[in-house]
PDB file of C-alpha atoms in Angstrom:
ATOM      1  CA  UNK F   1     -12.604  -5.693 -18.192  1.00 53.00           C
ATOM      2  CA  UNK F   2     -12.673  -2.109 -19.571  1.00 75.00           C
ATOM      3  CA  UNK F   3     -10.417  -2.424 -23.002  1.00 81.00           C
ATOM      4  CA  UNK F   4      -8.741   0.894 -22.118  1.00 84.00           C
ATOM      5  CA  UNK F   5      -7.334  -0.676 -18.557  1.00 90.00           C
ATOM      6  CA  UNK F   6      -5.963  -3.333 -20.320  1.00 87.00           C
ATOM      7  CA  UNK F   7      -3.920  -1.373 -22.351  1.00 89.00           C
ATOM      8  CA  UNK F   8      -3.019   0.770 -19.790  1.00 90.00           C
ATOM      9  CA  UNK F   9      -1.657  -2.309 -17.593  1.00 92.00           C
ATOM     10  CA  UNK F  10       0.099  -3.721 -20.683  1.00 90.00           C
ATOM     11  CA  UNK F  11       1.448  -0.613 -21.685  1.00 91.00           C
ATOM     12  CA  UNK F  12       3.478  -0.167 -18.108  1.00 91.00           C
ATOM     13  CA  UNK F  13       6.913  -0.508 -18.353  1.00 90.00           C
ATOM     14  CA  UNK F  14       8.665  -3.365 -17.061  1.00 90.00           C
ATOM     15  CA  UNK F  15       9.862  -3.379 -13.224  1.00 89.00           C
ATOM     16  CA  UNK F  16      13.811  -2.238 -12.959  1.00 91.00           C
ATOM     17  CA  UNK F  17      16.234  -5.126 -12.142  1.00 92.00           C
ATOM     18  CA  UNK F  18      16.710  -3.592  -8.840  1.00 92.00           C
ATOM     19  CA  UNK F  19      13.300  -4.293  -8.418  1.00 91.00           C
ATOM     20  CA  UNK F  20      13.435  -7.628  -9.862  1.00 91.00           C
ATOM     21  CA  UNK F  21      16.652  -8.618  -7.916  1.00 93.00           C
ATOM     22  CA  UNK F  22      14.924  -7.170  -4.308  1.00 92.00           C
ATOM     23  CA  UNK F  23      11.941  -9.808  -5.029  1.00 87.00           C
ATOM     24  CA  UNK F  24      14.093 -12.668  -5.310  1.00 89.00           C
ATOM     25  CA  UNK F  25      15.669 -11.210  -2.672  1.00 91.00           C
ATOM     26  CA  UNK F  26      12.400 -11.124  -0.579  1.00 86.00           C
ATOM     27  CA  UNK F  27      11.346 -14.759  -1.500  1.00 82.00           C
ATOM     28  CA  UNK F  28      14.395 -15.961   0.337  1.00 85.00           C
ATOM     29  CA  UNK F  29      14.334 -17.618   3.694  1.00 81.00           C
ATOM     30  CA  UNK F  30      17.406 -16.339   5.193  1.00 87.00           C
ATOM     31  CA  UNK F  31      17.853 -12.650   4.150  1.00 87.00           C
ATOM     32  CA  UNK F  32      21.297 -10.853   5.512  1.00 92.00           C
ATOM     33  CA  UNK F  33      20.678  -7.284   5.771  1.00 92.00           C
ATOM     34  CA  UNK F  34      24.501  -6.374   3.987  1.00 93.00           C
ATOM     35  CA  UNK F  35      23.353  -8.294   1.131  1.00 94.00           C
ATOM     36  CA  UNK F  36      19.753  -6.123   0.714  1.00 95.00           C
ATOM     37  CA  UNK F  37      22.126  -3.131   0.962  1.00 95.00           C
ATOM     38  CA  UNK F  38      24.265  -3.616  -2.283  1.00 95.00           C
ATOM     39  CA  UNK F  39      21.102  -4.548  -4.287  1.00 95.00           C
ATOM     40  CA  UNK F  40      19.737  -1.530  -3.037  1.00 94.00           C
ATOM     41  CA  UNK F  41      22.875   0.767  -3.483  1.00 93.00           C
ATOM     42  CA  UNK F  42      22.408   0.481  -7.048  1.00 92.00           C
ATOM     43  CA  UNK F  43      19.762   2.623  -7.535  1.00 92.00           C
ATOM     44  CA  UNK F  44      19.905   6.401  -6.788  1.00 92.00           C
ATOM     45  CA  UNK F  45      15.687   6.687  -6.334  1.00 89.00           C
ATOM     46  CA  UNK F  46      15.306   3.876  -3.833  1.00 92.00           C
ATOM     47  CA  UNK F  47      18.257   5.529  -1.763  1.00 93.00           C
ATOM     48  CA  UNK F  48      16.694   8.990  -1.649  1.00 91.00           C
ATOM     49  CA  UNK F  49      13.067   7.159  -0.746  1.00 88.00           C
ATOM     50  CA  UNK F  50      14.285   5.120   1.933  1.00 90.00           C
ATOM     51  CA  UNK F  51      15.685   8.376   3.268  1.00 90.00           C
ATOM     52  CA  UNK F  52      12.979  10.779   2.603  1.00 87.00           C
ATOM     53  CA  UNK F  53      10.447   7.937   4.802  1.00 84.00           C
ATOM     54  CA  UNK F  54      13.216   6.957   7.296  1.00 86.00           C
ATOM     55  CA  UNK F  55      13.480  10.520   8.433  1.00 87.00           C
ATOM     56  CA  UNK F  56       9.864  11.368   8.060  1.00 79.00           C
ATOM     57  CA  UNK F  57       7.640  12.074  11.535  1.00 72.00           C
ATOM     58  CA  UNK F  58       5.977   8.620  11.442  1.00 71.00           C
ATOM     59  CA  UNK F  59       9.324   6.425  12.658  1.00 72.00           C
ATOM     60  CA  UNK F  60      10.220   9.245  15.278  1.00 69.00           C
ATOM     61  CA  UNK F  61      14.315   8.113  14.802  1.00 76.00           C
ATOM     62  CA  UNK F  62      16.265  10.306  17.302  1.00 76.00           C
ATOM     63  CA  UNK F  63      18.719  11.695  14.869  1.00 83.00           C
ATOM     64  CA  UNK F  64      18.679  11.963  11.137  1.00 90.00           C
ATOM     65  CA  UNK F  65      19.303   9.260   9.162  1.00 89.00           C
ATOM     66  CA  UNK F  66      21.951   9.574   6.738  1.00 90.00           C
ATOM     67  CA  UNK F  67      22.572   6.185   4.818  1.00 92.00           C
ATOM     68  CA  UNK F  68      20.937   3.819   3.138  1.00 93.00           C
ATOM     69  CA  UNK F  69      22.720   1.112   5.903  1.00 93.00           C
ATOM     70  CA  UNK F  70      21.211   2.826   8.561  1.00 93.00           C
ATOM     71  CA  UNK F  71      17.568   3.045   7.228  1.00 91.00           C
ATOM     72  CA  UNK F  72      17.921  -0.475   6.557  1.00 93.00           C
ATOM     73  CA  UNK F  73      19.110  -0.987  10.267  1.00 91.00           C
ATOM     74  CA  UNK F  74      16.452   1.037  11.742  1.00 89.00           C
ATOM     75  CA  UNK F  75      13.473   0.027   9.135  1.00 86.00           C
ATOM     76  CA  UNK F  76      14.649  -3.835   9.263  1.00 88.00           C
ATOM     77  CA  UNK F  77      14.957  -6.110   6.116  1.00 89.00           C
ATOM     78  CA  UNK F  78      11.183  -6.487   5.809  1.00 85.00           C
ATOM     79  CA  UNK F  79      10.513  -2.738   6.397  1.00 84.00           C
ATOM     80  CA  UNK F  80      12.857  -1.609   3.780  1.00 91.00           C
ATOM     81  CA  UNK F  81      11.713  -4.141   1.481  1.00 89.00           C
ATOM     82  CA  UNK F  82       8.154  -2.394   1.020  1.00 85.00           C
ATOM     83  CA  UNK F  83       9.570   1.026   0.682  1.00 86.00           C
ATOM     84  CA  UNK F  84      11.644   0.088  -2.274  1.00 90.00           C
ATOM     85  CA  UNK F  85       9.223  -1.468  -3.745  1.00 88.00           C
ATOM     86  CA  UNK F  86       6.421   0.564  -3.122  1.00 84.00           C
ATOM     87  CA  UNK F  87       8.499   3.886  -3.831  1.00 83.00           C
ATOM     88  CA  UNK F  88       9.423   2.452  -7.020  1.00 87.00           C
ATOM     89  CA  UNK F  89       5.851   1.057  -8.102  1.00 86.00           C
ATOM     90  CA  UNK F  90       4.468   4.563  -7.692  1.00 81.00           C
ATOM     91  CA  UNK F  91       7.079   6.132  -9.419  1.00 83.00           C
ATOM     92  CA  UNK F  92       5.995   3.870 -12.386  1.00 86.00           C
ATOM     93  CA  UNK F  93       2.583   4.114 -12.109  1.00 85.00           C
ATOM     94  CA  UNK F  94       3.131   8.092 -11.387  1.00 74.00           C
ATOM     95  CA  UNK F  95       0.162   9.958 -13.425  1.00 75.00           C
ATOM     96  CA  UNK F  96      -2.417  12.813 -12.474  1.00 85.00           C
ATOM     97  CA  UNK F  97      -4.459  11.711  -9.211  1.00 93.00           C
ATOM     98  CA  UNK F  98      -7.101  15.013  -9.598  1.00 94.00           C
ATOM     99  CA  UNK F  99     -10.324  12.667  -9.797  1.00 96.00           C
ATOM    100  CA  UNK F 100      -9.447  11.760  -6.480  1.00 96.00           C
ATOM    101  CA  UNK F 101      -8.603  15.365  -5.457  1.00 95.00           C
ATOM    102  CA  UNK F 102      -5.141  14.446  -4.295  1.00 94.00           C
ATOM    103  CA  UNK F 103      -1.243  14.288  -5.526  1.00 91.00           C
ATOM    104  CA  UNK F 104       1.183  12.307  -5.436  1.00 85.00           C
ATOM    105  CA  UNK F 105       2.762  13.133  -2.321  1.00 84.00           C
ATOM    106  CA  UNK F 106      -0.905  12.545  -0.332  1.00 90.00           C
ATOM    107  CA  UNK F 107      -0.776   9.145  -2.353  1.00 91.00           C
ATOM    108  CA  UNK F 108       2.530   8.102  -0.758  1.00 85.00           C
ATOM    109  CA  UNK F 109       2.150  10.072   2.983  1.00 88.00           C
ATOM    110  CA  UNK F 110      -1.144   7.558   3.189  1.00 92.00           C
ATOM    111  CA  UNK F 111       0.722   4.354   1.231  1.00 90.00           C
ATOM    112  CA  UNK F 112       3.520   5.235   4.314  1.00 86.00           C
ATOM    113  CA  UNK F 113       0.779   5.839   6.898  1.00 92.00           C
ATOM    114  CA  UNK F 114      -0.487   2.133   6.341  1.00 94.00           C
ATOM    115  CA  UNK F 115       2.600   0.365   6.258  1.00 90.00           C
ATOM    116  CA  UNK F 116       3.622   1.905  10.003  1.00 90.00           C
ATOM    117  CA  UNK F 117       0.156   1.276  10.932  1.00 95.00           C
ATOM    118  CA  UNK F 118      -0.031  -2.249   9.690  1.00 94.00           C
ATOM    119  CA  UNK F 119       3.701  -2.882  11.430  1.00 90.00           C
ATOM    120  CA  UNK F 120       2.692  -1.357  14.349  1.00 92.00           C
ATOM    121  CA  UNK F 121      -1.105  -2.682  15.030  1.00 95.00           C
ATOM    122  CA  UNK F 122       0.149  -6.399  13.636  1.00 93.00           C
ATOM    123  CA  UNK F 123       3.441  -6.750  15.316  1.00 86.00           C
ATOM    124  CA  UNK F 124       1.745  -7.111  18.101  1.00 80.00           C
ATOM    125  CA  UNK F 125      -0.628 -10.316  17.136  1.00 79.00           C
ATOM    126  CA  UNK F 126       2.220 -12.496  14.745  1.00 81.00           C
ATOM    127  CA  UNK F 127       5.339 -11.595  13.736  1.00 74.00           C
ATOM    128  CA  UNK F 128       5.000 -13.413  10.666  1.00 78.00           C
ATOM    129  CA  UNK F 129       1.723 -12.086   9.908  1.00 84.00           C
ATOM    130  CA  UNK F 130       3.414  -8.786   9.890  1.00 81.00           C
ATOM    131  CA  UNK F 131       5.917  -9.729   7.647  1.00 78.00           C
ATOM    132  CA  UNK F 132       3.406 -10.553   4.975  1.00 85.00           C
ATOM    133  CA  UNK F 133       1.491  -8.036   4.987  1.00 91.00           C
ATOM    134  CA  UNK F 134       3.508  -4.817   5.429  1.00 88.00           C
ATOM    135  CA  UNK F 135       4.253  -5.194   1.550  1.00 88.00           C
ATOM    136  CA  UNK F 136       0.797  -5.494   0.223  1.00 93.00           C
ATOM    137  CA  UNK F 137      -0.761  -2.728   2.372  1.00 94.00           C
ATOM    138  CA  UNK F 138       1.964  -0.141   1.068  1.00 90.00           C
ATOM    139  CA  UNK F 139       0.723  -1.194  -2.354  1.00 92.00           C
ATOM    140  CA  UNK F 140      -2.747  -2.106  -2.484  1.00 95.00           C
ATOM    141  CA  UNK F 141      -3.738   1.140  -3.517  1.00 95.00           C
ATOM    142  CA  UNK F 142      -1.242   1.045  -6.720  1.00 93.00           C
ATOM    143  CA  UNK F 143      -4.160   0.465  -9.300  1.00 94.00           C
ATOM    144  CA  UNK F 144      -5.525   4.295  -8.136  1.00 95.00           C
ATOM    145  CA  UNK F 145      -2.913   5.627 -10.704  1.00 93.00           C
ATOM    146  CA  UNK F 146      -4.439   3.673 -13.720  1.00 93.00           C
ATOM    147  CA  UNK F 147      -8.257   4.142 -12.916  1.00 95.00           C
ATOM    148  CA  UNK F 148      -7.169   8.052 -12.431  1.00 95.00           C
ATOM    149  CA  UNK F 149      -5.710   7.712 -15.341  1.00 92.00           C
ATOM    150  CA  UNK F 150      -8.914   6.084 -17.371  1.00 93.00           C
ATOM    151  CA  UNK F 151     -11.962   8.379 -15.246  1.00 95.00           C
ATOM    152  CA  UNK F 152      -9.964  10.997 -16.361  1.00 93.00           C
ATOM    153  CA  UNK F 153      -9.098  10.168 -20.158  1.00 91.00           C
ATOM    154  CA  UNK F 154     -12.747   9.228 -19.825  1.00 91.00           C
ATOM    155  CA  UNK F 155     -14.032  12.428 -18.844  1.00 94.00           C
ATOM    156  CA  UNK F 156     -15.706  11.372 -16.202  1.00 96.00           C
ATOM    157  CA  UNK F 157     -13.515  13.457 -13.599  1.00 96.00           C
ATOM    158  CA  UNK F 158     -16.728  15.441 -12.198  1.00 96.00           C
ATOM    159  CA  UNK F 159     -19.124  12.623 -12.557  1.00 97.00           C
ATOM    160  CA  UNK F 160     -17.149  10.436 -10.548  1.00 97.00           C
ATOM    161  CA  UNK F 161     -16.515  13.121  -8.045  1.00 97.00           C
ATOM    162  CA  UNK F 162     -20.482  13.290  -7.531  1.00 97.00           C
ATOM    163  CA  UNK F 163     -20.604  10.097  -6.294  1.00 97.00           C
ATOM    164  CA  UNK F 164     -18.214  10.794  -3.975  1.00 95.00           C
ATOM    165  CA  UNK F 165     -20.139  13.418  -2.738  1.00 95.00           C
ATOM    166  CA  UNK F 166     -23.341  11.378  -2.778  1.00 96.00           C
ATOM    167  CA  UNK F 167     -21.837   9.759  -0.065  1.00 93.00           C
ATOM    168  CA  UNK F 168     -20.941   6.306  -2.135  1.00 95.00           C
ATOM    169  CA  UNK F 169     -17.062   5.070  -0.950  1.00 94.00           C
ATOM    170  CA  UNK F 170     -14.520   5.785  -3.251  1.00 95.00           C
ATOM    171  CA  UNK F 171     -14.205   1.558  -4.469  1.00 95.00           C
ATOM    172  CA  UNK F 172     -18.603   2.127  -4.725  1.00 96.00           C
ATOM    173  CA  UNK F 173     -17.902   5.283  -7.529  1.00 97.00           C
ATOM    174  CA  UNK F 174     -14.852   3.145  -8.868  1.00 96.00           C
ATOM    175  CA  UNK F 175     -16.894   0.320 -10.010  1.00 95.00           C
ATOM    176  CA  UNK F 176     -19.586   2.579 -11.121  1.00 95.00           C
ATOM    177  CA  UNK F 177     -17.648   4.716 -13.375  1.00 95.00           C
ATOM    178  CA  UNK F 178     -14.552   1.835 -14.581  1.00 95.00           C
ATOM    179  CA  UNK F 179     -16.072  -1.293 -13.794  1.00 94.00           C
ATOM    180  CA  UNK F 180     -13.682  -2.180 -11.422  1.00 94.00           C
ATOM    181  CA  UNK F 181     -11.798  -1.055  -8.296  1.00 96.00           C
ATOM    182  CA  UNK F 182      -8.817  -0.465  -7.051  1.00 96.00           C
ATOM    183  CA  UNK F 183      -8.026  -3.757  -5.554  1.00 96.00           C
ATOM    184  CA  UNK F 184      -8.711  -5.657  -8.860  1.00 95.00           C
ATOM    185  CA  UNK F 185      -6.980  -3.721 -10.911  1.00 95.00           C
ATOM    186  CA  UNK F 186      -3.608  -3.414  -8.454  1.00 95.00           C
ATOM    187  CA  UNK F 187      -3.816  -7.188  -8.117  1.00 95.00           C
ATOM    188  CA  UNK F 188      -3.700  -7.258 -12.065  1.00 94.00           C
ATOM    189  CA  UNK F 189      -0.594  -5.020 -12.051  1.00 94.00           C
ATOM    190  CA  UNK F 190       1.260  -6.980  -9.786  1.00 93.00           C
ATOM    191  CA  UNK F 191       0.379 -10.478 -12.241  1.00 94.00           C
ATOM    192  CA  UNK F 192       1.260  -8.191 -15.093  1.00 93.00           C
ATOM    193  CA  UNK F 193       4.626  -7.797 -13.603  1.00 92.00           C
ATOM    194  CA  UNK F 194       4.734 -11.541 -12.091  1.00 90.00           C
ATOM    195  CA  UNK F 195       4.843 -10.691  -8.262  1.00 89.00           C
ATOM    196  CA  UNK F 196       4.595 -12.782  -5.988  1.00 87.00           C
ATOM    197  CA  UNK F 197       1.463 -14.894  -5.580  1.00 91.00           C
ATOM    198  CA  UNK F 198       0.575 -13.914  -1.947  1.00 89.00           C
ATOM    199  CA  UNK F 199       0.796 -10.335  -3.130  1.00 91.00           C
ATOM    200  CA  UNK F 200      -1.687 -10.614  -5.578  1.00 94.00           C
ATOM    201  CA  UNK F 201      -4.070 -13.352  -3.511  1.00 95.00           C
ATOM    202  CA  UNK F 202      -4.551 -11.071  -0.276  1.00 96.00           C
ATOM    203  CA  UNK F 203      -4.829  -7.546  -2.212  1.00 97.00           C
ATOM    204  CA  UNK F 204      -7.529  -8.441  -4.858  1.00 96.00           C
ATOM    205  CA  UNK F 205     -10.756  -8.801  -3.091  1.00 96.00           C
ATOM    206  CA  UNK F 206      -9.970  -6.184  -0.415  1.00 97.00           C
ATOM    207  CA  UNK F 207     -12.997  -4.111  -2.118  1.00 95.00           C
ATOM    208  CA  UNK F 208     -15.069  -7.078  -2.134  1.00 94.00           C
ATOM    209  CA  UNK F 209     -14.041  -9.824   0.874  1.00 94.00           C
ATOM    210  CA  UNK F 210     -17.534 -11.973   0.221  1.00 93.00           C
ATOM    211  CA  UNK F 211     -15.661 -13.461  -2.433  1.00 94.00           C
ATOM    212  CA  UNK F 212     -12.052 -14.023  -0.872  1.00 95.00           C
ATOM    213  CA  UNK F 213     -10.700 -16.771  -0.657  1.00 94.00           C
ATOM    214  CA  UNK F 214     -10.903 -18.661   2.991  1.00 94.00           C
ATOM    215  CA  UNK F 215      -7.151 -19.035   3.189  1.00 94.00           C
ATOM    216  CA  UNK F 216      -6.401 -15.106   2.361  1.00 95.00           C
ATOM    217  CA  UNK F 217      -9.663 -13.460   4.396  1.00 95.00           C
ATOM    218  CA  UNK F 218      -8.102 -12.328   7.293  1.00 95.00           C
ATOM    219  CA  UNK F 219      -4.926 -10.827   5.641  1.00 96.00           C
ATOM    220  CA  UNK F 220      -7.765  -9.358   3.686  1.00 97.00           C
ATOM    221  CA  UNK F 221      -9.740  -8.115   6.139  1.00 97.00           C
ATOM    222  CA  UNK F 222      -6.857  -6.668   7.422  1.00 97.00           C
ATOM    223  CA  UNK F 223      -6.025  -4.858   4.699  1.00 97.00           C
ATOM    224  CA  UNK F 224      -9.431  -3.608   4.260  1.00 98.00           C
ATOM    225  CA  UNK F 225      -9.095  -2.198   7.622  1.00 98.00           C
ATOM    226  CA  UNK F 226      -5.931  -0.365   7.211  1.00 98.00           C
ATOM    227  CA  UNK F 227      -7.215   0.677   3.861  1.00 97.00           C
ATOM    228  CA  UNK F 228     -10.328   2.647   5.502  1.00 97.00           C
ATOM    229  CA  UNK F 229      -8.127   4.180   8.299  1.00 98.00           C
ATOM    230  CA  UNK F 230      -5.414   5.478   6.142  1.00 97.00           C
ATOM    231  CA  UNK F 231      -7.893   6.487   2.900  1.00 96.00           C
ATOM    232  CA  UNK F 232      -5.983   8.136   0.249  1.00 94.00           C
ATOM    233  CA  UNK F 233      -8.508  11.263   0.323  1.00 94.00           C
ATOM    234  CA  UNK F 234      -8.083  12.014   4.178  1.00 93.00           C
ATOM    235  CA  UNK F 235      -6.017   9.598   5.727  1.00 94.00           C
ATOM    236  CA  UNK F 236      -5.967   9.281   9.624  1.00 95.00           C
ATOM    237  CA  UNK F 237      -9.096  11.349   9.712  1.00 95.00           C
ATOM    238  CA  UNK F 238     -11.642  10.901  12.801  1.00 96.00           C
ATOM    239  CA  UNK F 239     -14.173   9.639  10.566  1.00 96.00           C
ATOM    240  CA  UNK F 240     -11.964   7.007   8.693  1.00 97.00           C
ATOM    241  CA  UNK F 241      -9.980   6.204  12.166  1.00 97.00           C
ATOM    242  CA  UNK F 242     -13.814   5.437  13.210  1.00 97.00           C
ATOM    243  CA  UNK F 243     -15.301   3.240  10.241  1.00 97.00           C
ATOM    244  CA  UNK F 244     -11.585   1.415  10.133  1.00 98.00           C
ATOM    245  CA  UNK F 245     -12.335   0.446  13.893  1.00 98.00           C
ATOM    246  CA  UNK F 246     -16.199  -0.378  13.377  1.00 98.00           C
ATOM    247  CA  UNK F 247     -14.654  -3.071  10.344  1.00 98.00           C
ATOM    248  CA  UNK F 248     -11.682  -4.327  12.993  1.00 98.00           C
ATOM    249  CA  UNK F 249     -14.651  -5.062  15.707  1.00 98.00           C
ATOM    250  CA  UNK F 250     -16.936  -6.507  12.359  1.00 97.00           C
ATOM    251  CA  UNK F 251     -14.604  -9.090  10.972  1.00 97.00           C
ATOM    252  CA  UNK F 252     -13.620 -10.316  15.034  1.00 96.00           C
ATOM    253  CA  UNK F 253      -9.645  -8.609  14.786  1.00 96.00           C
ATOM    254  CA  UNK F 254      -7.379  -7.493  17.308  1.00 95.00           C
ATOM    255  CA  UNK F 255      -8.864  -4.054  17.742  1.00 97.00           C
ATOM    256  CA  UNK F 256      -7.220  -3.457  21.686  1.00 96.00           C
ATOM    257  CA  UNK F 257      -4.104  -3.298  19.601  1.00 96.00           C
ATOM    258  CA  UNK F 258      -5.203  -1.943  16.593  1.00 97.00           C
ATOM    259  CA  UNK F 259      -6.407   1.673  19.152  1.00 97.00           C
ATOM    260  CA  UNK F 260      -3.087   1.508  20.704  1.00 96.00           C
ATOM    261  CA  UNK F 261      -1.139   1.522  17.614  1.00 95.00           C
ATOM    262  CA  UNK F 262      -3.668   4.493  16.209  1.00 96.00           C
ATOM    263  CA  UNK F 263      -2.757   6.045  19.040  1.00 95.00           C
ATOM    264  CA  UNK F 264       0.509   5.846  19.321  1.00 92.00           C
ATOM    265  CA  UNK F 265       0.706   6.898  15.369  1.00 92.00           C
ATOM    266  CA  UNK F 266      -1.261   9.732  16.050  1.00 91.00           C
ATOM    267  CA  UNK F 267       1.667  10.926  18.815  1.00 87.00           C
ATOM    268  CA  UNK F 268       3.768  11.226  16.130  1.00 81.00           C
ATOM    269  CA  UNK F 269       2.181  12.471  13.636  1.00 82.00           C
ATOM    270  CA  UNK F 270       2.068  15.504  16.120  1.00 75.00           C
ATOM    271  CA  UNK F 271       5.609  16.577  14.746  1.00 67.00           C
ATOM    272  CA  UNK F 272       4.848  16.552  11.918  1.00 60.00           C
TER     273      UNK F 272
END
């Protein structure tokens, strides 16, 4: 692995105990929503996050949501699980994003973008498929923040941007330029920081299923999927909409759903 990632990874500050506390909450099997709510009342940032998404275009609530008990009761446990998390991974991991010509507000509108879509499209094939995989696909793309980070530290801002332009995909000019993509190096994070072990399993071959594991390929492939249709750079664009469909029909997934749930999305993002 490229020396400088490492020390990047080990150099990240540990999670918050909120954090820590919400993934032992998470790894229960009976979760009460009033006890999520006191673990999350303790920290200001995952208040004004839940918030901030809860009242954002993409959930289409009525009226505006208020409290941090009422985004929980509209989200769900689950839901609100992943955006506390998530919002306070990427506040962590917050550096420059410029090689990949974006900020960090594009970064989380697309992290947001996936989870709906993955709720949506998945909700509708297993329940408890859904549940596992709303997390991960709000945080697979964590590791962009340290190879940003390292292309840029690098120098290698414009060369990588090239590529990109070439036409290679943005995991294609990662491994060129780094070494490694963005799915390794999140799934390294998240062992860095002990996570959970499904986390880590279904995230880190996204950029290269050939060599997934049987037992994780379809969460994988599902990821993957979500990953194309909400790409950081232009998420929800015809073209990605389009290749993320083309990879649903490849790997044999629900893609009836996964159009109606695009769709439907797409409505909303109208108000936006």
């Amino acid at each position: 692995m490229n020396e400088n990632i490492i020390e990047k990874i080990e150099s990240l500050p540990p999670l918050p105990k909120t954090i820590i506390e919400i993934e032992e909450f998470r790894q229960q099997s009976e979760k009460e929503a009033y006890e999520l709510l006191k673990i999350v009342e303790k920290d200001a940032l995952i208040v004004s996050t839940l918030l901030k998404v809860s009242n954002s275009a993409m959930f289409g609530f009525r009226s505006k949501v208020e409290s941090a008990s009422k985004a929980i009761n509209l989200l769900g446990i689950n839901f609100t699980i992943s955006i506390a998390i998530g919002g306070t991974v990427q506040n962590l991991l917050k550096t420059n994003l410029s090689p990949y010509r974006i900020n960090s507000d594009d970064f989380m509108r697309a992290s947001n973008l996936a989870t709906t879509l993955t709720s949506m499209w998945i909700s509708k094939v297993s329940f408890d498929l859904k549940e596992e995989l709303v997390l991960p696909s709000l945080l697979q793309e964590a590791g962009k923040f340290i190879l940003a980070d390292v292309i840029e530290s690098d120098g290698k801002t414009e060369e990588f941007q090239e590529l990109i332009a070439s036409g290679k995909t943005l995991a294609e000019a990662e491994k060129e330029i780094t070494g490694m993509t963005t799915s390794e190096i999140t799934s390294k994070i998240f062992k860095y920081w002990k996570l959970s072990d499904n986390l880590i399993n279904v995230i880190e071959f996204v950029d290269d299923i050939e060599k997934c594991d049987d037992k994780y390929k379809e969460q994988t492939e599902i990821l993957d999927v979500i990953k194309t249709i909400c790409n950081v750079t232009d998420a929800f664009s015809e073209e990605n909409i389009q290749k993320g469909i083309a990879k649903a029909k490849q790997y044999n997934l629900d893609v009836k759903n996964l159009e109606a749930a695009i769709e439907k999305l797409e409505d909303r993002l109208l108000d936006e």
